[in-house]
Short mmCIF file of C-alpha atoms in Angstrom, two decimals:
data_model
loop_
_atom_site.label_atom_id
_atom_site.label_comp_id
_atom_site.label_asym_id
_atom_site.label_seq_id
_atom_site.Cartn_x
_atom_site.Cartn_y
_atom_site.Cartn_z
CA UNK B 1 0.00 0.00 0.00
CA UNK B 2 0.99 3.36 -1.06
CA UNK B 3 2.03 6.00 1.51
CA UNK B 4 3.75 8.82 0.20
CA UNK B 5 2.37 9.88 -2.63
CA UNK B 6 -0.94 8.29 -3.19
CA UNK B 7 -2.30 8.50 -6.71
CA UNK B 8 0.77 8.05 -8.44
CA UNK B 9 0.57 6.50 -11.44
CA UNK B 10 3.64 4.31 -12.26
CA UNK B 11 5.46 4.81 -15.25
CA UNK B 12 3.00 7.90 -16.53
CA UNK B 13 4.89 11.40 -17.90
CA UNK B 14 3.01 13.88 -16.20
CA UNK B 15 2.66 17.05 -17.68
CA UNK B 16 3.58 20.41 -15.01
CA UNK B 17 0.51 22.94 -16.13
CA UNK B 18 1.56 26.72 -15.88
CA UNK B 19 -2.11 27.72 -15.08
CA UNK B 20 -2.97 28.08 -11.22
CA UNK B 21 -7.04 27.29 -12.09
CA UNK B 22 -7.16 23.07 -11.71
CA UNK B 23 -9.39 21.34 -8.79
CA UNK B 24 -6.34 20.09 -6.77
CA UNK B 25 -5.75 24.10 -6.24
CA UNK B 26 -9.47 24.52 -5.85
CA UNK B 27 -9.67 22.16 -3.48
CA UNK B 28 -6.42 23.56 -1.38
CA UNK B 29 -8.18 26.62 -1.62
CA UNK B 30 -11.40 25.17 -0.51
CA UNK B 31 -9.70 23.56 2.59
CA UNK B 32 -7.84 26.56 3.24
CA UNK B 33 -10.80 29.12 3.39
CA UNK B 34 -12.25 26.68 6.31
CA UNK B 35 -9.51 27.40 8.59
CA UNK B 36 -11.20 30.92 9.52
CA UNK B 37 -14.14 29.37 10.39
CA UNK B 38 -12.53 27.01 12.57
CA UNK B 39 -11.17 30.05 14.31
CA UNK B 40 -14.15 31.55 14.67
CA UNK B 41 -16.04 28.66 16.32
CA UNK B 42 -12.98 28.10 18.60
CA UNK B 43 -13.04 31.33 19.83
CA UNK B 44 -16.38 31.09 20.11
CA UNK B 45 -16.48 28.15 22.46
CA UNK B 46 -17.96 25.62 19.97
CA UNK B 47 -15.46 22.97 20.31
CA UNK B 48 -17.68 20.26 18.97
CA UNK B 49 -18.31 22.60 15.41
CA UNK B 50 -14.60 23.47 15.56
CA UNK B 51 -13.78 19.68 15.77
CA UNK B 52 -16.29 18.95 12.89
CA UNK B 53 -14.41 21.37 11.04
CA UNK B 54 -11.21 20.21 11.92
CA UNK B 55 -11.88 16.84 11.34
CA UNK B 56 -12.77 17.38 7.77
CA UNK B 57 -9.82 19.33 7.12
CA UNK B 58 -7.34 16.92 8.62
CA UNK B 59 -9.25 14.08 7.20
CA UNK B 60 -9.12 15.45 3.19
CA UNK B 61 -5.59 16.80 3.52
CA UNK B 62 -4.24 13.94 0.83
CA UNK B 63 -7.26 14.89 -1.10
CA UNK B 64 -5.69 17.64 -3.12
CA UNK B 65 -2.38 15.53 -3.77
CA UNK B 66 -3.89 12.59 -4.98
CA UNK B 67 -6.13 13.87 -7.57
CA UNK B 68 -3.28 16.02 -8.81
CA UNK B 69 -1.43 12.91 -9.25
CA UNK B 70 -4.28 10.44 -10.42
CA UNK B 71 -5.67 12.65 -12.98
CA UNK B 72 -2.24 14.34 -14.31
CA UNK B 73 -3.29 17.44 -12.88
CA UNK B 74 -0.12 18.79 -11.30
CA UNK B 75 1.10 22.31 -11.44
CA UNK B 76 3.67 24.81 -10.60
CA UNK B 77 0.81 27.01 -8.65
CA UNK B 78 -0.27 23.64 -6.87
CA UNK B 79 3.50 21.97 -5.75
CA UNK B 80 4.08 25.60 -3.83
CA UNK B 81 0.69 26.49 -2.77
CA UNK B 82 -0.49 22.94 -1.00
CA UNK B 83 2.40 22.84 1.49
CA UNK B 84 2.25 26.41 2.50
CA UNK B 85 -1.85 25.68 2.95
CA UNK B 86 -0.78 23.13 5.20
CA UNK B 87 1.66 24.99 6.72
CA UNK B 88 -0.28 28.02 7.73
CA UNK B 89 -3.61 26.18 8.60
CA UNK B 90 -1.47 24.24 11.23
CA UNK B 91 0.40 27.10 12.26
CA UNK B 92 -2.76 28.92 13.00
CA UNK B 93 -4.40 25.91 14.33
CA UNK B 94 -1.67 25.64 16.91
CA UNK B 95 -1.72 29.09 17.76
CA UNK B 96 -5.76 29.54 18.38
CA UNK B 97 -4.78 26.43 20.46
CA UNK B 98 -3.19 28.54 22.28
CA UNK B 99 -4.85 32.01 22.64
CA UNK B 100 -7.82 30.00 23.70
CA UNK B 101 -6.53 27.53 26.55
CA UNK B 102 -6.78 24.65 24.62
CA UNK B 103 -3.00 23.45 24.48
CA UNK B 104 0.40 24.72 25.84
CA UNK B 105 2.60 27.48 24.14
CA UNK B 106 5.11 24.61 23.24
CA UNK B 107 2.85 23.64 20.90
CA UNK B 108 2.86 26.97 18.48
CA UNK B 109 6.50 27.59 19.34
CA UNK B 110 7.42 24.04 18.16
CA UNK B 111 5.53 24.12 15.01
CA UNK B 112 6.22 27.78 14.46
CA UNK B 113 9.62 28.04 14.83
CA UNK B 114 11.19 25.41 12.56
CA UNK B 115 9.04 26.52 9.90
CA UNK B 116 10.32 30.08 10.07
CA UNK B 117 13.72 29.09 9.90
CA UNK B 118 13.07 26.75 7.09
CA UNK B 119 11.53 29.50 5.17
CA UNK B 120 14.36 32.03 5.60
CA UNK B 121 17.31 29.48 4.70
CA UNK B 122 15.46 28.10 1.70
CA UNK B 123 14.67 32.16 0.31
CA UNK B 124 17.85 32.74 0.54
CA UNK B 125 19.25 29.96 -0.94
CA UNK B 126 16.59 29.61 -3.57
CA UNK B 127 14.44 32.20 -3.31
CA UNK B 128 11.47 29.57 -2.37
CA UNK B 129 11.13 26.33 -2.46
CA UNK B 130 13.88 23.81 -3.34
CA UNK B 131 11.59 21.52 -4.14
CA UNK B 132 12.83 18.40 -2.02
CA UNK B 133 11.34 15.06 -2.13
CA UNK B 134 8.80 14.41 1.10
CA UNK B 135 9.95 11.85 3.46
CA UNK B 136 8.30 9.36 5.59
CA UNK B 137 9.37 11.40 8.46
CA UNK B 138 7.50 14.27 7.52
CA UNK B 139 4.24 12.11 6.32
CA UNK B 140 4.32 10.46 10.14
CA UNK B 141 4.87 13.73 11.79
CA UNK B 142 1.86 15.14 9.63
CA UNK B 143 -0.11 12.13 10.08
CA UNK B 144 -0.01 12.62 14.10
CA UNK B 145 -0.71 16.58 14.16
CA UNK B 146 -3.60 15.66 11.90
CA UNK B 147 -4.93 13.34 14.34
CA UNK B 148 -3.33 15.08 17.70
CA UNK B 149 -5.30 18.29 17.62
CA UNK B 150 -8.70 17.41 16.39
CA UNK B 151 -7.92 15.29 19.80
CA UNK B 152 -7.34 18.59 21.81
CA UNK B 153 -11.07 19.91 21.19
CA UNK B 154 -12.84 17.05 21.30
CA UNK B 155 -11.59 16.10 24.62
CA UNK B 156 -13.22 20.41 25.10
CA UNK B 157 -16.44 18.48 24.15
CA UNK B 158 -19.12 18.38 27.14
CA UNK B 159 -19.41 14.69 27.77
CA UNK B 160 -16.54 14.04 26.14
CA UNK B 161 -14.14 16.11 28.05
CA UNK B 162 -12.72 14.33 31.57
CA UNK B 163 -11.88 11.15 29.78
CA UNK B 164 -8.84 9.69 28.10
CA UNK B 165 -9.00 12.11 24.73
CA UNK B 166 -6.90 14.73 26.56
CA UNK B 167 -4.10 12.99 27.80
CA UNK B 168 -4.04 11.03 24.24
CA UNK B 169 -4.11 14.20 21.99
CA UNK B 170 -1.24 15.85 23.74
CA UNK B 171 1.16 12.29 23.48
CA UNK B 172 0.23 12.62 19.46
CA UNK B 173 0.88 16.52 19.27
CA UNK B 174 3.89 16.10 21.49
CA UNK B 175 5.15 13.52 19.07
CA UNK B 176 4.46 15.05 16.02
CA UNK B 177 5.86 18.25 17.33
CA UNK B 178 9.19 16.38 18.14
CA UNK B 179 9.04 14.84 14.43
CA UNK B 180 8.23 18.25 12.96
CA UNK B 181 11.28 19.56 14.25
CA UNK B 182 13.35 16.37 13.36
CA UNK B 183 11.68 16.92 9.90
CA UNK B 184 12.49 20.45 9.41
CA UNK B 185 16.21 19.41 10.61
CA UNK B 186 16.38 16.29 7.81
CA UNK B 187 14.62 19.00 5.51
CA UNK B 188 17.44 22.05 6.14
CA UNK B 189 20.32 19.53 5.54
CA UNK B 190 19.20 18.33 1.92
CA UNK B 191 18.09 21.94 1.40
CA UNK B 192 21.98 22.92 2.00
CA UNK B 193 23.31 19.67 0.38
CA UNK B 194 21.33 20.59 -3.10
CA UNK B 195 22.47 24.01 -2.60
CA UNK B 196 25.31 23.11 -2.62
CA UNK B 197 25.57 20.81 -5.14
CA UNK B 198 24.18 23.10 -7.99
CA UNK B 199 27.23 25.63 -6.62
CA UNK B 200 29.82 22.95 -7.33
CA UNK B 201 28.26 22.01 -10.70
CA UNK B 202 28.69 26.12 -12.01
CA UNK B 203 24.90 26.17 -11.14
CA UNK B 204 22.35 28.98 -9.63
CA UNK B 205 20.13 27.22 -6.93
CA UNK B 206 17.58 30.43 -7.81
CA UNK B 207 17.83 29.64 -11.08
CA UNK B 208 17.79 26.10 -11.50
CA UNK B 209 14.75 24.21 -12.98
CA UNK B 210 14.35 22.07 -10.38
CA UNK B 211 13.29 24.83 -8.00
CA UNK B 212 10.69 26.34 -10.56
CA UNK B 213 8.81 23.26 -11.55
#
């Protein structure tokens, strides 16, 4: 069974579209423009709408991905603009956590802080993205956030909250948070090390194809 990259098809040529308008970035989009609305209901004390809410965008977060892949739909726009979706719906995820009670400040400073410095290294070095290969480290680390902090409000739910859900959603975000920032290490190396690379070979890391799609 297929992990990383779900939807591949084996063997196919796929074809990188210049336009931005395809349904995998529709759909990112469409994920994306839910995170306010989780906000809103968080802030608003309606833990079991925010988790509904949460739930569905943790559950359809391969969603995008694999129809991209499946049905050749891949494009410049889309292999930038899914990962920084992710990034900043978790980012502000973790920080609402935290504004509103719901989990520690460890938790935004963990997820917040190794993305940062990933971002600055990688626009200096190549102006964006250096468009690295994902790892299984990062899909496990993703997998637990994506399952740790739905976790954290549904153990806010009355009848819900006082049992087990608490104490299990923080081990999950605790270890996902540890592999985030094991991820973003393993990430900042290769990021150097193809850096690098292109430098020894006479080549431009801002310039190179790679980087550009």
């Amino acid at each position: 069974m297929r992990v990383i990259d779900v939807g591949l098809r084996e063997g196919h040529e796929y074809r990188v579209r210049d336009t931005w308008l395809t349904v995998p970035n529709l759909i990112t989009l469409a994920r994306f423009a839910l995170v306010p609305v989780f906000v809103w209901l968080t802030v608003d004390g309606r833990h079991l709408d925010a988790f509904v809410i949460l739930a569905v965008l943790s559950g359809t977060d391969w969603v995008d991905g694999y129809v991209a892949r499946r049905f050749d739909m891949i494009s410049t726009v889309g292999r930038w603009l899914d990962p920084v979706a992710d990034r900043l719906s978790l980012l502000v995820v973790a920080v609402t956590f935290v504004a509103t009670g719901i989990a520690p400040l460890w938790l935004a400073l963990a997820i917040a802080i190794p993305d940062l410095v990933l971002a600055a290294v990688c626009l200096w070095l190549f102006g964006g993205s250096p468009d690295l290969p994902v790892t299984v480290l990062g899909k496990v680390r993703t997998a637990l956030l994506l399952v740790g902090t739905p976790l954290l409000l549904l153990a806010r739910v009355p009848g819900v909250d006082g049992g087990p859900w608490s104490g299990v959603a923080l081990a999950l975000v605790g270890a996902g948070c540890l592999l985030h920032i094991l991820a973003a290490g393993d990430y900042l190396v290769r990021a150097v090390g193809k850096a690098r690379g292109l430098r020894a070979d006479g080549q431009d890391p801002r310039e190179h194809p790679s980087r550009r799609g």
